[in-house]
Amino acid sequence: MPDGFRDDLFEPDRKELGEGPAYRFGLDRREWVAAVGAGLLVTAAGKVAFSAGSDVSEIPPSTRLHLGEDGSITILTGKVEVGQGSRTEVAQAAAEELRVAPAELRVVLADTSVTPNDGSTAGSRTTPSTVPVVRRACAAARELLLRTAAELWGLDPSQLEIQAGAVVKAGERMSYADLAKSSRLTSTRDDSVPRGVPLTKTADWAVLGRSVPKARAREIVTGAHRYPSDIVRPNMLYGCVLRPPSYGAELTSVDLAPATRLGAVAVRDGEFVGFAAKTSHEARNAMTACSKTARWQSGPHPSSEELGTLLKARAQTSGSGRRGPRRRERGDVTAALARGTALARSYEIPYVQHAPMEPRAAVAEWAEGRLTVWTGTQRPFGVRDQLAQAFRLRPEAVRVIVPDTGGGFGGKHTGEVAIEAARLAKAAGRPVSLRWSREEEFAWAYFRPAAAFGVRAALTGNRIQAWDFTAYNPGTAAIETPYDVRNVRTQYFPCDAPLREGSYRGIGATGNNFAREVFMDELAVAAGADPLEFRLENLADERMTDVLRAAADRFGWPGTESFGSGRGTGIAAGFEKGSYIAICAQVRTTGDRVEVERLVSAFECGAILNPRNLEAQVEGCVIQGLGAALTEEIRFEGGRLLNGSFSRYRVPRFRDVPPMDTVLLDRTDIDSAGAGETPIIAVAPALANAVFAATGERLRSLPLRLSRA
Amino acid sequence: MSTDSPAERPLLEVLREDFGLTGTKYGCGEGQCRACTVLIDGRPEPSCLTPVSRAAGASVTTIEGLASGGDLTQVQRAFLEADAAQCGYCTAGMIVEATALLRRNPRPSRSEIVDSMNPHLCRCCGYPNILRAVEMAARPDGDDA
């Protein structure tokens, strides 16, 4: 397993699509080495080497850092940038340890031929996993440069300092560029790599912990940045793919002659039918002409109306591993349920779609039996392996490059568009750009799973004595209660699901925390307790207590609205992936309309690395959560989506943003965790609880819909 | 610029595929997200729904045409300063729309800004910083409306 991908420390959600195997790397590094020139290299495995600038055979795979003889610094990681700020964060981390400004660094992301395999960009792992390995490599390089300068000057390293990209002694400086050229450095061998160099202490941070503007923002505001859908290759064609009219429909026959008559490339390979032409318009015309001749055979497919019962009926009650049920129990839940005041409730969540602004896109190019694909994916190495498998190539013969991409939210883990583009390019003998339409992105990308829940608990006074939580299909993230309960049973059943499912922002935590935090509210009502006080009385986790108190203080909890007055307040909290969220919400209801009047979020993810980016991530995540709470729901019937477009699938817009406050707690004594996912998990329950306070109507499924007209 | 093209082709595709102006983005093809917004004779229009024939003889301004030389416009500078991009895929459409708004109404109120920008989607939901950027562009000296 490559350095930086310590996923043994973290249990991925069951719904995270699996990782591909970690392979050795191809030799396309020649190109990269030619681009960066001669210099010092530190690899992901912590080895040091020197590049003469042309001889790639000397260069170890998975280079983490390159220091050029011209003083240029390049940091490499297999992570991708989808808007969450990884590029900026990696630059900050490297700059901190190398004592330079982040803007002076070049960051190369996600190119399977040159960057280390840092796993998928998922599970909020860039901050806790990749940032530390980048820092360690840069700290080791800094120490090596310091020692080399000390040797050259004949001094002890303790007499020297590093400032602004140079080693300095009284009145003299030796720049990194000077050192990169020094023969003493080039004679360095692996045995002289400094080990265990301490990272810069949080209290001494000069770059981390501060707001650094987004890398490449200038290219974005001028339209110069090339997203995957903007990549253009010489002699390139544009493609499109014929989709089945419904889920599960099988192609029995199609006539491709009409496409050929229009001058387009047409391919049928099993179920795949695709077209490529000089423009997207011509490709679509060819597809339309052929689609009239296509015959399909389709079977029955369930409706979204029956999801709750369907999931329970299709629960996998046997089997093992990811596909089997999971059951954990501590204490004696059955006995404890019988002793206290018991309450039992059921909850449901629907399918939702990520709908990133940039639909899936790929440009594929073949040359001499090797395949290069530019595509927007959160799993560059996984997609490389999918391509290798699909075309029976060695992984080394496939190169996947991920340009900074237009949104992911867990929705771009798979390589279908890359495979389709590569199939078309192979048939055309020319590079092909394939960009899914919005309609395709809604229907044929995978969904955040729909799920059903059954929860039981027993109370003595305000204390929860027993907790019995059963989840059907949401995924396993945040399935265990963070509350302090002695008798706990948690059961998870994967289901034979009607739609294709995968990751999402927070994945399983969205549903698990919705069911739990609404049920906590119901328990508080049953106990006659304030929902905040009830939670605090059942918490032993100080960090969760802190975010709850921080949100409540800023909000002025519980407010002054009387129960059922049409205006109400709700609170919810959650813990997942090393970070804590609490949200207080105020809503006003008019008929069946729910208006969010105010939201206060308190968030804590350890030491803050980039406050402005963190605030933007938390705000964006919370607003995205408003969509899943209030309007987003994929509906389907007869194998077709009923609302697969932005006009029918309502996502948050400017007017939907309520007045918001975001409180960021900076725990400089705790290692930083990721922040892009967890804030979403408290939004829906906080709103459901506020709606209850406003109306007395308890909503137990999403999106929240009041029954009264 | 000129191109020989079927009249019904979307302007968006002609800009991107014939002229290589990829700064204008496809987002939905139904005018619901406005990532594809360009100025046609000064008016913001969704280029995904605009047949290229409608742009014949008209002046079309894309995101690439806003900055002159290396100098960014006030709106572009404000988007940088407000850190208004997350993934940035919607940014070009947002900047073109805000540019049109400020040309016809140099001192818009907050609600006028929200009304003009509301047709634009940002799925990262970076709406607060985008609003801040447009307000900064409208009030570069920081005075109140």
Tab-separated table of C-alpha atoms in Angstrom, chain A residues 39-40 50 67-71 141-153 160-162 165-168 173-188:
chain	number	residue	atom	x	y	z
A	39	GLY	CA	16.836	18.095	-9.650
A	40	LEU	CA	16.223	16.442	-6.335
A	50	PHE	CA	18.416	12.783	-8.267
A	67	LEU	CA	13.172	20.367	-6.456
A	68	GLY	CA	14.505	21.657	-9.756
A	69	GLU	CA	17.935	23.129	-10.367
A	70	ASP	CA	16.118	26.330	-11.234
A	71	GLY	CA	14.642	26.338	-7.724
A	141	ALA	CA	13.571	17.506	2.001
A	142	ARG	CA	14.021	20.628	4.104
A	143	GLU	CA	16.188	18.745	6.573
A	144	LEU	CA	18.262	17.266	3.756
A	145	LEU	CA	18.830	20.708	2.268
A	146	LEU	CA	19.789	22.071	5.665
A	147	ARG	CA	22.284	19.272	6.312
A	148	THR	CA	23.784	19.631	2.852
A	149	ALA	CA	24.268	23.359	3.343
A	150	ALA	CA	25.812	22.677	6.747
A	151	GLU	CA	28.299	20.288	5.186
A	152	LEU	CA	29.177	22.735	2.426
A	153	TRP	CA	29.758	25.513	4.949
A	160	LEU	CA	21.655	27.496	10.328
A	161	GLU	CA	18.107	28.517	9.609
A	162	ILE	CA	15.744	28.127	6.693
A	165	GLY	CA	13.404	29.040	0.211
A	166	ALA	CA	17.028	29.302	1.306
A	167	VAL	CA	19.376	28.106	4.016
A	168	VAL	CA	20.873	31.121	5.779
A	173	ARG	CA	22.228	32.475	2.011
A	174	MET	CA	22.246	29.329	-0.085
A	175	SER	CA	19.039	28.991	-2.085
A	176	TYR	CA	17.248	25.701	-2.720
A	177	ALA	CA	18.234	26.118	-6.379
A	178	ASP	CA	21.922	26.381	-5.434
A	179	LEU	CA	21.587	23.297	-3.289
A	180	ALA	CA	19.723	21.335	-5.968
A	181	LYS	CA	22.745	21.858	-8.204
A	182	SER	CA	25.294	20.957	-5.587
A	183	SER	CA	27.278	17.787	-6.199
A	184	ARG	CA	27.113	16.989	-2.515
A	185	LEU	CA	23.326	16.686	-2.771
A	186	THR	CA	23.420	14.672	-5.977
A	187	SER	CA	25.701	12.130	-4.339
A	188	THR	CA	23.052	11.552	-1.674
